[in-house]
Each structure stands twice: as structure tokens, then as C-alpha cells.
Tab-separated table of N, CA and C in Angstrom:
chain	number	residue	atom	x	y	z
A	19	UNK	N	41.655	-20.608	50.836
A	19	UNK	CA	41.186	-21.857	51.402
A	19	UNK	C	40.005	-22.383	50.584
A	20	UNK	N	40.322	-23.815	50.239
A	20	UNK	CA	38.851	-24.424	50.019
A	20	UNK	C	38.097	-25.114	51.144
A	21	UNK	N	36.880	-25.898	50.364
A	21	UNK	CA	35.984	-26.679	51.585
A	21	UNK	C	35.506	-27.737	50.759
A	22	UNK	N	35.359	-28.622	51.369
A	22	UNK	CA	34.580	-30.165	51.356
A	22	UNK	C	33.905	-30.232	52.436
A	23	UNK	N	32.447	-31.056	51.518
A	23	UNK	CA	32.099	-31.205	53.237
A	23	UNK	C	31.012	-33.269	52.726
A	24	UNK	N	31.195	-33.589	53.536
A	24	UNK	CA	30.914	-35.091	53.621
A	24	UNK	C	30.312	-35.537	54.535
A	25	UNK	N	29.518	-36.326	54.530
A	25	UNK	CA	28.509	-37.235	55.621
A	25	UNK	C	28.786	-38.848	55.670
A	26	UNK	N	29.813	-39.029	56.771
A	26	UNK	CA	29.829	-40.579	56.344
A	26	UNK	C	29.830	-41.123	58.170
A	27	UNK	N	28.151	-41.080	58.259
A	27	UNK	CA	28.215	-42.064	59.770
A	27	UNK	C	28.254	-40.410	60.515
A	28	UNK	N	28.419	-40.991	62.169
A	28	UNK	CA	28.386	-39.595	63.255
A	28	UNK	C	29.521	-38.306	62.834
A	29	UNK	N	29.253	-37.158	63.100
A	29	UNK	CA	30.189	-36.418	62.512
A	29	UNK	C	31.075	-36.204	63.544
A	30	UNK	N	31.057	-36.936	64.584
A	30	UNK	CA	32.006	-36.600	65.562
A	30	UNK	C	33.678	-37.546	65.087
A	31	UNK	N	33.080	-39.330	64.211
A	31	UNK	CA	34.143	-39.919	63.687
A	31	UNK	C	34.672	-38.909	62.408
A	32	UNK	N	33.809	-38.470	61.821
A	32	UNK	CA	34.290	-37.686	60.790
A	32	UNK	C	35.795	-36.516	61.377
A	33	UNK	N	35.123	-35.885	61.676
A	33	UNK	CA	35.723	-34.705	62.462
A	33	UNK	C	36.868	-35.121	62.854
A	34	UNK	N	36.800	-36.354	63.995
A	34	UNK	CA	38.693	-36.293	64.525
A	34	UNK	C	39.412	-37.022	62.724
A	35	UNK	N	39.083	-37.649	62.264
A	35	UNK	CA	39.618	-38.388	61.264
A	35	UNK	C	40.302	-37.504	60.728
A	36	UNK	N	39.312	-36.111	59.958
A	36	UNK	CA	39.823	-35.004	59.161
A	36	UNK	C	40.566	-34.348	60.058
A	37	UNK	N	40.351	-34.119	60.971
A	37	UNK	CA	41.347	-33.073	62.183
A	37	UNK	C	42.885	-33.386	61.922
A	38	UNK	N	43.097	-34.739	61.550
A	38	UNK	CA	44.387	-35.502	61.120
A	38	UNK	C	44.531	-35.283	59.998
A	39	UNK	N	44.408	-34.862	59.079
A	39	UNK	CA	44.820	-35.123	57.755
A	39	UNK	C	45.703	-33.971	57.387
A	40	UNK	N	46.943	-34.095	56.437
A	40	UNK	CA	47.697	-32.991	56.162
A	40	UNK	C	47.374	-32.460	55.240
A	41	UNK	N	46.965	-30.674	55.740
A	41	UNK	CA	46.287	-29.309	54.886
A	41	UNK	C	44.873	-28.936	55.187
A	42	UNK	N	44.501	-29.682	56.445
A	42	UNK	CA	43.237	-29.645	56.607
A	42	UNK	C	43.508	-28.451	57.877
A	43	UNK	N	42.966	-27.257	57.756
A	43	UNK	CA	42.692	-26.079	58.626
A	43	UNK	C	41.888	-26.500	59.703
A	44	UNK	N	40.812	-26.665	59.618
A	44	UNK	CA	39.867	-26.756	60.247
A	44	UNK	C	38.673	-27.947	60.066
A	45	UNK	N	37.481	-28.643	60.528
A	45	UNK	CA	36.911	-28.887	60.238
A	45	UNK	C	35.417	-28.740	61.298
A	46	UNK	N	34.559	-28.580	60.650
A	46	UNK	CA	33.062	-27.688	61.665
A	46	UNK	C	32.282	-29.150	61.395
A	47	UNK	N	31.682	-29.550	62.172
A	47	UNK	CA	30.428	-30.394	62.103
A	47	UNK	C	29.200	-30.018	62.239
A	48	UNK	N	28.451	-30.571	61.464
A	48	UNK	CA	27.020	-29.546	60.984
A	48	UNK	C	26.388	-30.459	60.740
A	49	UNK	N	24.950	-29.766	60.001
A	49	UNK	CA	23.894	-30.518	58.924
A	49	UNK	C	23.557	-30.153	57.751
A	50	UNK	N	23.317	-30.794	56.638
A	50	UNK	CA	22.774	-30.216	55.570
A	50	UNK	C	22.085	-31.540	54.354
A	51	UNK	N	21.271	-31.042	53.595
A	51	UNK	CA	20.293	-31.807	52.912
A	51	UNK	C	18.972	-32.299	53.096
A	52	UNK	N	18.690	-31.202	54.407
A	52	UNK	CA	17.368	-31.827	55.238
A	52	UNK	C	16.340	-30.599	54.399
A	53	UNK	N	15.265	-30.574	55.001
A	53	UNK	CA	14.349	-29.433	54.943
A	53	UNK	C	13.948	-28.206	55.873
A	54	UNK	N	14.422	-28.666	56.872
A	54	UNK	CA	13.983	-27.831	58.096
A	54	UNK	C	15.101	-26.711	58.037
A	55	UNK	N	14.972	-25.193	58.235
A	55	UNK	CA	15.935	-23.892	58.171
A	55	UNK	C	16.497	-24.344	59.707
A	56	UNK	N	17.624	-23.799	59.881
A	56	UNK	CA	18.296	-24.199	61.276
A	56	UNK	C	17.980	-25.284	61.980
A	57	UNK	N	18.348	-26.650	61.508
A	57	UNK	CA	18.232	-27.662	62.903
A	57	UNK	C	18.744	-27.492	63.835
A	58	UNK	N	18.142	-28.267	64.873
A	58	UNK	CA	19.151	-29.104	65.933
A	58	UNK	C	19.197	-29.763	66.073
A	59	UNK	N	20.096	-30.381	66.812
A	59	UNK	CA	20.486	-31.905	66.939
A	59	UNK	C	19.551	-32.991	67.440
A	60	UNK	N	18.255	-33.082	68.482
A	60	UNK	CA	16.852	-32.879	68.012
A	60	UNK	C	16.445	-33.815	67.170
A	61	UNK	N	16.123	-32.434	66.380
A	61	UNK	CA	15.518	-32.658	64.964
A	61	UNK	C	16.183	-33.620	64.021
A	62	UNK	N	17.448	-33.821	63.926
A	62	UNK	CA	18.601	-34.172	63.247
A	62	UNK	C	18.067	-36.046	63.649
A	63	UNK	N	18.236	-36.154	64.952
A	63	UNK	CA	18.110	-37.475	65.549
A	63	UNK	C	16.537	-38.282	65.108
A	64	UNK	N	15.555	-37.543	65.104
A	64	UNK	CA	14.179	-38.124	64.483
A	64	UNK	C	14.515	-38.371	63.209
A	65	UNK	N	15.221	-37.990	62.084
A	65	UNK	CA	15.653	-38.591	61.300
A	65	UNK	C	14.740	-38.393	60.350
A	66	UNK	N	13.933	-37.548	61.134
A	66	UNK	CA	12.552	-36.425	59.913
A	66	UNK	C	12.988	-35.311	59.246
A	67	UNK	N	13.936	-34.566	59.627
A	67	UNK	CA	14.739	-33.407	58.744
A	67	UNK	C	14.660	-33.279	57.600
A	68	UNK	N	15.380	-34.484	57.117
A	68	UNK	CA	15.921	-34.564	56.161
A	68	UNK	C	17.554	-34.464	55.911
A	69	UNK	N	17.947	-34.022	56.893
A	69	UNK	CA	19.475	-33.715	57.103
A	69	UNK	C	20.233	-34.974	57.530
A	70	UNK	N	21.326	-34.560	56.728
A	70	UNK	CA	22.528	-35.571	57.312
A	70	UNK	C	23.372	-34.920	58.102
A	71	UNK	N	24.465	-35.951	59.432
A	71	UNK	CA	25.448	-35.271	60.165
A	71	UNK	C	26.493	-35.023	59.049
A	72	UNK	N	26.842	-34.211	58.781
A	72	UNK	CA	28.188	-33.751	58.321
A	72	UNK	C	29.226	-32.828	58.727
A	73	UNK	N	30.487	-32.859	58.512
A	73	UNK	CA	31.656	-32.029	58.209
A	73	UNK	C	31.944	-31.348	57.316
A	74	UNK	N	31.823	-30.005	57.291
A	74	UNK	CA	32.783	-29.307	56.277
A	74	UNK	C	34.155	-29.209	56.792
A	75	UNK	N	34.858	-29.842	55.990
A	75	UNK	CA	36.263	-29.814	55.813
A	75	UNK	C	37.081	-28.580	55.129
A	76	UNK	N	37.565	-27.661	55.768
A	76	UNK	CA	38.280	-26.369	55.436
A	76	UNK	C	40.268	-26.621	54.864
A	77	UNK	N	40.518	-26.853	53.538
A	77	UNK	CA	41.829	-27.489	53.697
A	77	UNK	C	42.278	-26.001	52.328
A	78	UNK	N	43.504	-26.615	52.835
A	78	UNK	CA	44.439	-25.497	51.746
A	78	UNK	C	45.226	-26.553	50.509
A	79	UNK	N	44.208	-25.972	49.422
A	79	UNK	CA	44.961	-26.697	48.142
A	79	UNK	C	45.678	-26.706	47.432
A	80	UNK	N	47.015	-25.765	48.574
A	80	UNK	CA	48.075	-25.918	47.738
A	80	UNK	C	49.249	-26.859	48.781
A	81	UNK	N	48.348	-27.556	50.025
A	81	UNK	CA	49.091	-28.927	50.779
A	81	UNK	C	48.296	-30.321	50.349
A	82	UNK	N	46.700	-30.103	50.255
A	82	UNK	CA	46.235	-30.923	49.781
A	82	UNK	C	45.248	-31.069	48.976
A	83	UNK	N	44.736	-31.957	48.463
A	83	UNK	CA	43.882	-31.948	47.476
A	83	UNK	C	42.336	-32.280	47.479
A	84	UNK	N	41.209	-31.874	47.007
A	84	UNK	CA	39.893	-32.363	47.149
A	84	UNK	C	40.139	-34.085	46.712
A	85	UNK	N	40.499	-34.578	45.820
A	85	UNK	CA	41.182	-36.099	45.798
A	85	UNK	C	41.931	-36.652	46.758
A	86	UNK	N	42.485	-36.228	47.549
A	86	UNK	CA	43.232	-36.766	48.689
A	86	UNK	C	41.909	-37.020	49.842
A	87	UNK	N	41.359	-35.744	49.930
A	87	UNK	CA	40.354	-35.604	50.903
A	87	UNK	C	39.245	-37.124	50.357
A	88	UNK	N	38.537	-36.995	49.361
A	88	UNK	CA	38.065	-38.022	48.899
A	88	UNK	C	38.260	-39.098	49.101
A	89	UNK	N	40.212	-39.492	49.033
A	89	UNK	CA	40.375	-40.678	49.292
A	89	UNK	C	40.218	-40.657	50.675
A	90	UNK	N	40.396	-40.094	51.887
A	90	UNK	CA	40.203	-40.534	53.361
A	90	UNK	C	38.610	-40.619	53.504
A	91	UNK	N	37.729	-40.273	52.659
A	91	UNK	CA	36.494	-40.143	53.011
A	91	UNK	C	36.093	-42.031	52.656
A	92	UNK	N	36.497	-42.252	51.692
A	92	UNK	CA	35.791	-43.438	50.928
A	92	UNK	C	36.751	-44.732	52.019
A	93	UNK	N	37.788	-44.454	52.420
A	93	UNK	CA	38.278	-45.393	53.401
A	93	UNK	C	38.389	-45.042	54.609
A	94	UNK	N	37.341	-44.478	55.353
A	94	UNK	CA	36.886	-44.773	56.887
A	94	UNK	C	35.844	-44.413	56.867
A	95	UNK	N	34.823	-45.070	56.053
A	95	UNK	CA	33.339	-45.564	56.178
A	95	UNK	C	33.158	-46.354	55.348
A	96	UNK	N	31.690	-47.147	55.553
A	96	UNK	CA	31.218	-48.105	55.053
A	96	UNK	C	30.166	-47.403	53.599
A	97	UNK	N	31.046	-46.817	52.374
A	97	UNK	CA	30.061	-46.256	51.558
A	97	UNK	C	28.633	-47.256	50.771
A	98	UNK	N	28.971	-48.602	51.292
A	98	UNK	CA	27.678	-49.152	50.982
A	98	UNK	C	26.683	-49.740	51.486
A	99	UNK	N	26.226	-49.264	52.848
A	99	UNK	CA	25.056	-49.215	54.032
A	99	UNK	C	24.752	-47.850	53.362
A	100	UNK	N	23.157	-48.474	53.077
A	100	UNK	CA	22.122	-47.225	53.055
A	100	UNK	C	22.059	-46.749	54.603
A	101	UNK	N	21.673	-45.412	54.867
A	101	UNK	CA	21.697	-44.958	55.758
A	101	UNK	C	21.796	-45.815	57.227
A	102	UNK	N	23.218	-45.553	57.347
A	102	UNK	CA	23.331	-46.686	58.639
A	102	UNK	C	25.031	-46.581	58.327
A	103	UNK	N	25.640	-46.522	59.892
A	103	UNK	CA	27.427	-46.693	59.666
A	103	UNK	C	27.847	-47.075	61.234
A	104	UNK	N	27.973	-48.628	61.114
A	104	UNK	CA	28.054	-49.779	62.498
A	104	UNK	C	26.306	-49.445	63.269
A	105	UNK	N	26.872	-48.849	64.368
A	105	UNK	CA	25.345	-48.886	64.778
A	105	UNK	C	24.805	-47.944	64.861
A	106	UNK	N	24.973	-46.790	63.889
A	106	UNK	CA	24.627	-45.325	64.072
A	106	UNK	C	23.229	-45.933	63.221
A	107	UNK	N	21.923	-45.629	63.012
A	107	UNK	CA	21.359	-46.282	62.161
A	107	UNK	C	20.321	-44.743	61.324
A	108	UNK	N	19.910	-44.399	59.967
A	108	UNK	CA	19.542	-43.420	60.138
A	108	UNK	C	19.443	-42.509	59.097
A	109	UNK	N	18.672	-41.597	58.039
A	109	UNK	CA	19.213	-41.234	57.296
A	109	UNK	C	20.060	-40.411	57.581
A	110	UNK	N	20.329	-39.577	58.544
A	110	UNK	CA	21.237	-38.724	58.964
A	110	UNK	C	22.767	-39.013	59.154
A	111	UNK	N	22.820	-40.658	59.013
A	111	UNK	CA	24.021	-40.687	58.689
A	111	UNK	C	24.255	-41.461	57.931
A	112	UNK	N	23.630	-41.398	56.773
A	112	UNK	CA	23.949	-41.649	55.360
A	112	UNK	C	25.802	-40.825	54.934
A	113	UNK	N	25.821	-41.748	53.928
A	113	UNK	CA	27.042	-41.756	53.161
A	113	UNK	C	26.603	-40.529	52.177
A	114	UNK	N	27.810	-39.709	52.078
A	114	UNK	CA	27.097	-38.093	51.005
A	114	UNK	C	28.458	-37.226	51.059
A	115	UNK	N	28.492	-36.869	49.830
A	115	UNK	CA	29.324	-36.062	48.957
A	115	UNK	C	28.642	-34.697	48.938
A	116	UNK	N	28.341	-33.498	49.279
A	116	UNK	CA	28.195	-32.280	49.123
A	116	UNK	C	29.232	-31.462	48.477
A	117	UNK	N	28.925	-31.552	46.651
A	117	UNK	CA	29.521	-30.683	46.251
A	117	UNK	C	29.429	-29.373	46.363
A	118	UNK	N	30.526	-28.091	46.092
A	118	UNK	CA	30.206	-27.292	46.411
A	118	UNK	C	30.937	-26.283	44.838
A	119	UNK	N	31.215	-27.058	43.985
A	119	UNK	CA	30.989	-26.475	42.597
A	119	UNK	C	30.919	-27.706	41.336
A	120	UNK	N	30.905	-27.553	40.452
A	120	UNK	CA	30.958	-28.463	38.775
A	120	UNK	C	32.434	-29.476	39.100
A	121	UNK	N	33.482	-29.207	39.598
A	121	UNK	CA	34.810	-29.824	39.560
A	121	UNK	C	34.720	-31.259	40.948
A	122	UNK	N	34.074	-30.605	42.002
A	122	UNK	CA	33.676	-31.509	43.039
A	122	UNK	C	33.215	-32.380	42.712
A	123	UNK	N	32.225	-32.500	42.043
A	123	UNK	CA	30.593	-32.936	41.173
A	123	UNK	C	31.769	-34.256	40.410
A	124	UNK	N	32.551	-33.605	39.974
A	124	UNK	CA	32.815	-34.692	38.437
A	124	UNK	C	33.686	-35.579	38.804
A	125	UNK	N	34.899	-34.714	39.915
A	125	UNK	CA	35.770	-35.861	40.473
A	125	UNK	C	34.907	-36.882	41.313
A	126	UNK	N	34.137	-36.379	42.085
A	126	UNK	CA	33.368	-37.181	42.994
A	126	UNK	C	32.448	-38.254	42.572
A	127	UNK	N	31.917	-38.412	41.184
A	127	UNK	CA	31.259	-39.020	40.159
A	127	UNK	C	32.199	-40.360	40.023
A	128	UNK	N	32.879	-39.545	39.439
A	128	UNK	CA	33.933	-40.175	38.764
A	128	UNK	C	34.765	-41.659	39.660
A	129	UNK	N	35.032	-40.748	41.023
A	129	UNK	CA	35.821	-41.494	42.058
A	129	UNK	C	34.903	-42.825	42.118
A	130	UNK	N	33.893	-42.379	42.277
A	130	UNK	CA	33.058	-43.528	43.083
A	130	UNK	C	32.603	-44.454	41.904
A	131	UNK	N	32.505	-43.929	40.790
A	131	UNK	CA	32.556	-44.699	39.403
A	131	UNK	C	33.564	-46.227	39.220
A	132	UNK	N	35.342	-45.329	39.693
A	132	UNK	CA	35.996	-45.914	39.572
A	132	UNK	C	35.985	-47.195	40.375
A	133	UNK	N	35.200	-46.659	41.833
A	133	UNK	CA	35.628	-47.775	42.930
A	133	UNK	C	34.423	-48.932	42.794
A	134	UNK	N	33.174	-48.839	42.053
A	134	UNK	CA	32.484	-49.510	41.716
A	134	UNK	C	32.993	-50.565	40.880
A	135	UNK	N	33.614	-50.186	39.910
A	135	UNK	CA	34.010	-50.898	38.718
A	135	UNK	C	35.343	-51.994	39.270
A	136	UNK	N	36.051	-51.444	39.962
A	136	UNK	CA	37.212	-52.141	40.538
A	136	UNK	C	36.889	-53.250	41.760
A	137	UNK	N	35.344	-53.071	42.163
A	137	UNK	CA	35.147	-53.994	43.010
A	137	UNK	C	35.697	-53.502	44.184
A	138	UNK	N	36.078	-52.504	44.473
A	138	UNK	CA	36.512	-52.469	45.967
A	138	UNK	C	36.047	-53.134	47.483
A	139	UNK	N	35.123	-52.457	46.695
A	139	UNK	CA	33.935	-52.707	48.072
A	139	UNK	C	32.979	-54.109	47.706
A	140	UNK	N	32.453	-55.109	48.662
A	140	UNK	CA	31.691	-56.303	48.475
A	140	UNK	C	30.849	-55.808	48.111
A	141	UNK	N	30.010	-54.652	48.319
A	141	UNK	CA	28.922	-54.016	47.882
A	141	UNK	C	28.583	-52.826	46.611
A	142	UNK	N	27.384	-52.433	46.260
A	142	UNK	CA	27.571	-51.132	45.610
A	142	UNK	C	27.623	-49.818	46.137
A	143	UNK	N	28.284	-49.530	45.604
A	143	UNK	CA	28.292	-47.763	46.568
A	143	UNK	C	27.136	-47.282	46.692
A	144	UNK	N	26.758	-46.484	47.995
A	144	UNK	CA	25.493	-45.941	47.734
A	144	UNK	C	25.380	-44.694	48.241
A	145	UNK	N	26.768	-44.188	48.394
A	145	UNK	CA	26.909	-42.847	48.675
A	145	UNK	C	26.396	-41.996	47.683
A	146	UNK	N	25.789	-40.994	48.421
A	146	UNK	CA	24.746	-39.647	47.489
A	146	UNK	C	25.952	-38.528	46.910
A	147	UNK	N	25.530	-38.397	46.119
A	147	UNK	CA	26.636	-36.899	45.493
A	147	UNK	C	25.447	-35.852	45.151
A	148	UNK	N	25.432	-35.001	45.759
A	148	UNK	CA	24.380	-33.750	45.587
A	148	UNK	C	25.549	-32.846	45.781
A	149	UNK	N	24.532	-31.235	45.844
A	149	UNK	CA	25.090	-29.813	45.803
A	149	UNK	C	24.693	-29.504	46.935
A	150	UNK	N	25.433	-28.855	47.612
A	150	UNK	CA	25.718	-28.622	48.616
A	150	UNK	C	24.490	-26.928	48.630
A	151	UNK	N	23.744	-27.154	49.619
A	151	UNK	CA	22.888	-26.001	49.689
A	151	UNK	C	22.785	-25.027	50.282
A	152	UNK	N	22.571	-25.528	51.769
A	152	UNK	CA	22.921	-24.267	53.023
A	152	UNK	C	23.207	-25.563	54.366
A	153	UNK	N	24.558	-25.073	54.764
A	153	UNK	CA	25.174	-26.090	55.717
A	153	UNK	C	25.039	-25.468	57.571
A	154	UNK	N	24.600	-25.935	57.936
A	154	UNK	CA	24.407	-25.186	59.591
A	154	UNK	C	25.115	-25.757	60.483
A	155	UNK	N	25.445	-25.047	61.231
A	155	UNK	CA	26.843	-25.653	61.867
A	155	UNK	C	26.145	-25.905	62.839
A	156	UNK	N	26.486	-27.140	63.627
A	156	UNK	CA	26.003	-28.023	64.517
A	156	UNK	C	26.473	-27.418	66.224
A	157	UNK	N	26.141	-27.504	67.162
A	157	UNK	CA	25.968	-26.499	68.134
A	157	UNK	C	27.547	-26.775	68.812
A	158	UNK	N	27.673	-26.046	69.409
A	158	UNK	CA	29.100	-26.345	69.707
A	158	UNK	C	29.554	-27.306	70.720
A	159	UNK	N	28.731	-27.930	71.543
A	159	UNK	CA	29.439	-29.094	71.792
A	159	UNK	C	29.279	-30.008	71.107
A	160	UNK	N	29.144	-30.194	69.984
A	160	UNK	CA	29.446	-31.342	68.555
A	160	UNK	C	30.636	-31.253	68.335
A	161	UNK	N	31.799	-29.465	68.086
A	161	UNK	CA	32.712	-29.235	67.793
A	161	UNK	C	34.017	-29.960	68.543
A	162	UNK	N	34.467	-29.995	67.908
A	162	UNK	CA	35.847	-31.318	68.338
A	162	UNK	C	35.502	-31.914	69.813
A	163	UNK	N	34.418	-32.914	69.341
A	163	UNK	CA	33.870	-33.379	70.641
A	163	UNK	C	35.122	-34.792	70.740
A	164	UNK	N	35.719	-35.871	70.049
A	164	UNK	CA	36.484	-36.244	70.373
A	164	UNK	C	37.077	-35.748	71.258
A	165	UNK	N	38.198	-34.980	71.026
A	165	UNK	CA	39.239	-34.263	72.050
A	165	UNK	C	38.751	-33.792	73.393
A	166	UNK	N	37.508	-33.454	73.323
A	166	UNK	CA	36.825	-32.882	74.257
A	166	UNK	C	36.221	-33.896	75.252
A	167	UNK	N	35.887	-35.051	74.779
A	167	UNK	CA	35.503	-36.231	75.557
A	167	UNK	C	35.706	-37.093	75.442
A	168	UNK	N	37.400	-37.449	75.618
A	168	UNK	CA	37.810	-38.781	75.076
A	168	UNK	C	37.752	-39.528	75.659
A	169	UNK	N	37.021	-39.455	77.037
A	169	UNK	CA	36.789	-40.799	78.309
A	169	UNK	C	35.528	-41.113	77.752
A	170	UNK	N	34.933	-40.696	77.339
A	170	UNK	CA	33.171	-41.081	77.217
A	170	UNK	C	33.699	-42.324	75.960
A	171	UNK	N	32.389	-43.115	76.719
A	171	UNK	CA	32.279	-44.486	75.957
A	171	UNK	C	32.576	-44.197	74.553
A	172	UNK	N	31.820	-43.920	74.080
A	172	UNK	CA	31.763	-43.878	72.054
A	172	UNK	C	33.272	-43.679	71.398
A	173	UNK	N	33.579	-42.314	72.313
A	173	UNK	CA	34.851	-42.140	72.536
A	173	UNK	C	35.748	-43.093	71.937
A	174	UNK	N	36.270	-44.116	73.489
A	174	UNK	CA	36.958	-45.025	73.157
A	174	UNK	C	37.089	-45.968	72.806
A	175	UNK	N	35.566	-46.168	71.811
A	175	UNK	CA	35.514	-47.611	72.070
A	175	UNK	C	34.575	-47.436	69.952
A	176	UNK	N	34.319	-46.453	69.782
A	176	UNK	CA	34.417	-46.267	68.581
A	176	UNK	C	35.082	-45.264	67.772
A	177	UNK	N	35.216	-44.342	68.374
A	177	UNK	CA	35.966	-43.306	67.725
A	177	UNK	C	37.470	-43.696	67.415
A	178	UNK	N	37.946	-43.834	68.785
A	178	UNK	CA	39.263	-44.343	68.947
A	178	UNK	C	39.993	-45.118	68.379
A	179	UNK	N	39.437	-46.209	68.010
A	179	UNK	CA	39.976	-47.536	66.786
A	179	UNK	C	40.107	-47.089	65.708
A	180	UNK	N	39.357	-46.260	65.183
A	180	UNK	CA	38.720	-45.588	64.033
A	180	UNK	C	40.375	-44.535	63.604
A	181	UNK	N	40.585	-44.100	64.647
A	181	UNK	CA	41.358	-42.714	64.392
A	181	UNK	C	42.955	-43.394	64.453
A	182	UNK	N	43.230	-44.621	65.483
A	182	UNK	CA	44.102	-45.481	65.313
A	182	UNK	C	44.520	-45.895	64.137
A	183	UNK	N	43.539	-46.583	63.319
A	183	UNK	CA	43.570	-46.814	62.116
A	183	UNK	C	44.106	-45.806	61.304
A	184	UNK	N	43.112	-44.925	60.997
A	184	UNK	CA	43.763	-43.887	60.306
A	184	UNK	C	45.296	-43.628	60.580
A	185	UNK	N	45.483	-42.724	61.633
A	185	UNK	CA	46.959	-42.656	61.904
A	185	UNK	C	47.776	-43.878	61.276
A	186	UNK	N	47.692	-45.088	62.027
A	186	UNK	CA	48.882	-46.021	61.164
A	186	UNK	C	49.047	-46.512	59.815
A	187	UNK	N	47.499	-46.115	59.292
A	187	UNK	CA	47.507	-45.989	57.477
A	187	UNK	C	48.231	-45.038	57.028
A	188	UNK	N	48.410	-43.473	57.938
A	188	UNK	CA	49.075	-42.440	56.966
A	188	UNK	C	50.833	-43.307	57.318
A	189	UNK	N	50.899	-43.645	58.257
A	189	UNK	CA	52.212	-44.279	58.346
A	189	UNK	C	53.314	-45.089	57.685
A	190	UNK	N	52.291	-45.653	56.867
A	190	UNK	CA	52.530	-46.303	55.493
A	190	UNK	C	53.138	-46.324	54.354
């Protein structure tokens, strides 16, 4: 098994998004890039950490690919809001690439290189690409909190569209 792990906006949209994707095992929602040894969620929210919400994404690369993964990352978020994704506002949920060797690093460079140049986006990318340092897994009711609370507002009323989307894009 490999891992990716990404910060784009609450990690709870992250999480069901990847939960969908084909070859993806698992995915844990956490923090990492802050300063503080073991956050919590807390700490995470003052937005003093230093940490972003993220997902490590656990997938098998011989169904899918760190490029595949990439591409669902860069199309269900806004990679060019500095820290901020709709009304999450924050560095903690900054846009971020956590590589986790030299090959991550270059495709991930590279990707976002490409999507600059092509104009994708109205804006410039301003997603971070760093190395991935020490990732702490976020307490467990973060863990597949979608599924777990799909009546709660955020739920259905942001998550939900979000994951809609997705689904009828892989449909495609």
C-alpha cells in the first residue's frame, strides 16, 4: 500500500470524496504542518498551530495511481483561495500537497505547473507542496464523520453536493 495525504478545505469533505475513489483502502483525517506535537482539534481551530486539516489517503497502486489521486484532489477544491475553502476560513484549511517522497514532490510540482499554464483555474494556484513530516490522526469522531452524521447540517448541505458531484463526474 501507498499514501497521499492532502489538505484541501474541512477534512471531513476530503474524506467522504476519497472514501469514493477506486483503490483507495482507507482514508484517516488528521493534521500536519503545524508546530505544536499532538494537536487537537482545539488547537487546530485557533488557527495558531500551524497545522492544516488533512487526509492521508491509503490507496493500492496497482488499482490506482498517486496521479489519479491528484487529479480528484485539484477538482473538488478551490486550489486558489489562500487559506479559506467556501466558508471554512483559515490556515488550517489551506490547499497542500504533503509529499511523502522525491516522486510525489515532482509529479505534484509538475501537475500544478501544468494547470497554471493551461489556465484552468481564473486564478493562480496557491496550493503548498511541502514534505510531509509527522501526521496525527485527528480524534475519532473526525473519522468518517460524513457517514456518521449525515443529518447534521454541514452534512447535507455542504458535504453532500460536494460528494454528488463527485459521484456523477466518475460517471462520465
Amino acid at each position: 500500500m501507498s499514501f497521499a495525504v492532502f489538505g484541501a478545505g474541512c477534512f471531513w469533505c476530503v474524506e467522504t470524496i476519497f472514501l469514493e475513489a477506486i483503490g483507495v483502502i482507507e482514508v484517516i483525517s488528521g493534521y500536519t504542518g503545524g508546530n505544536i506535537p499532538n494537536p487537537t482539534y482545539e488547537q487546530i481551530c485557533t488557527g495558531k498551530s500551524g497545522h492544516a486539516e488533512v487526509c492521508k489517503i491509503v490507496f493500492d497502486p496497482k488499482i490506482t495511481s498517486f496521479e489519479s489521486l491528484l487529479k480528484i484532489f485539484w477538482e473538488n477544491h478551490d486550489p486558489t483561495t489562500l487559506n479559506k475553502q467556501g466558508a471554512d476560513i483559515g490556515n488550517q484549511y489551506r490547499s497542500a500537497i504533503f509529499f511523502t517522497n522525491e516522486s510525489q514532490r515532482i509529479i505534484s510540482e509538475k501537475y500544478k505547473k501544468q494547470l497554471n499554464k493551461k489556465g484552468i483555474f481564473n486564478n493562480t494556484i496557491v496550493t503548498e507542496i511541502e514534505q510531509l513530516n509527522k501526521f496525527y490522526r485527528a480524534e475519532d469522531y473526525h473519522q468518517n464523520y460524513y457517514s456518521n452524521n449525515i443529518n447534521q447540517p454541514y452534512c447535507k448541505f455542504i458535504i453532500k453536493p460536494k460528494l454528488d458531484k463527485f459521484i456523477n463526474n466518475m460517471k462520465k
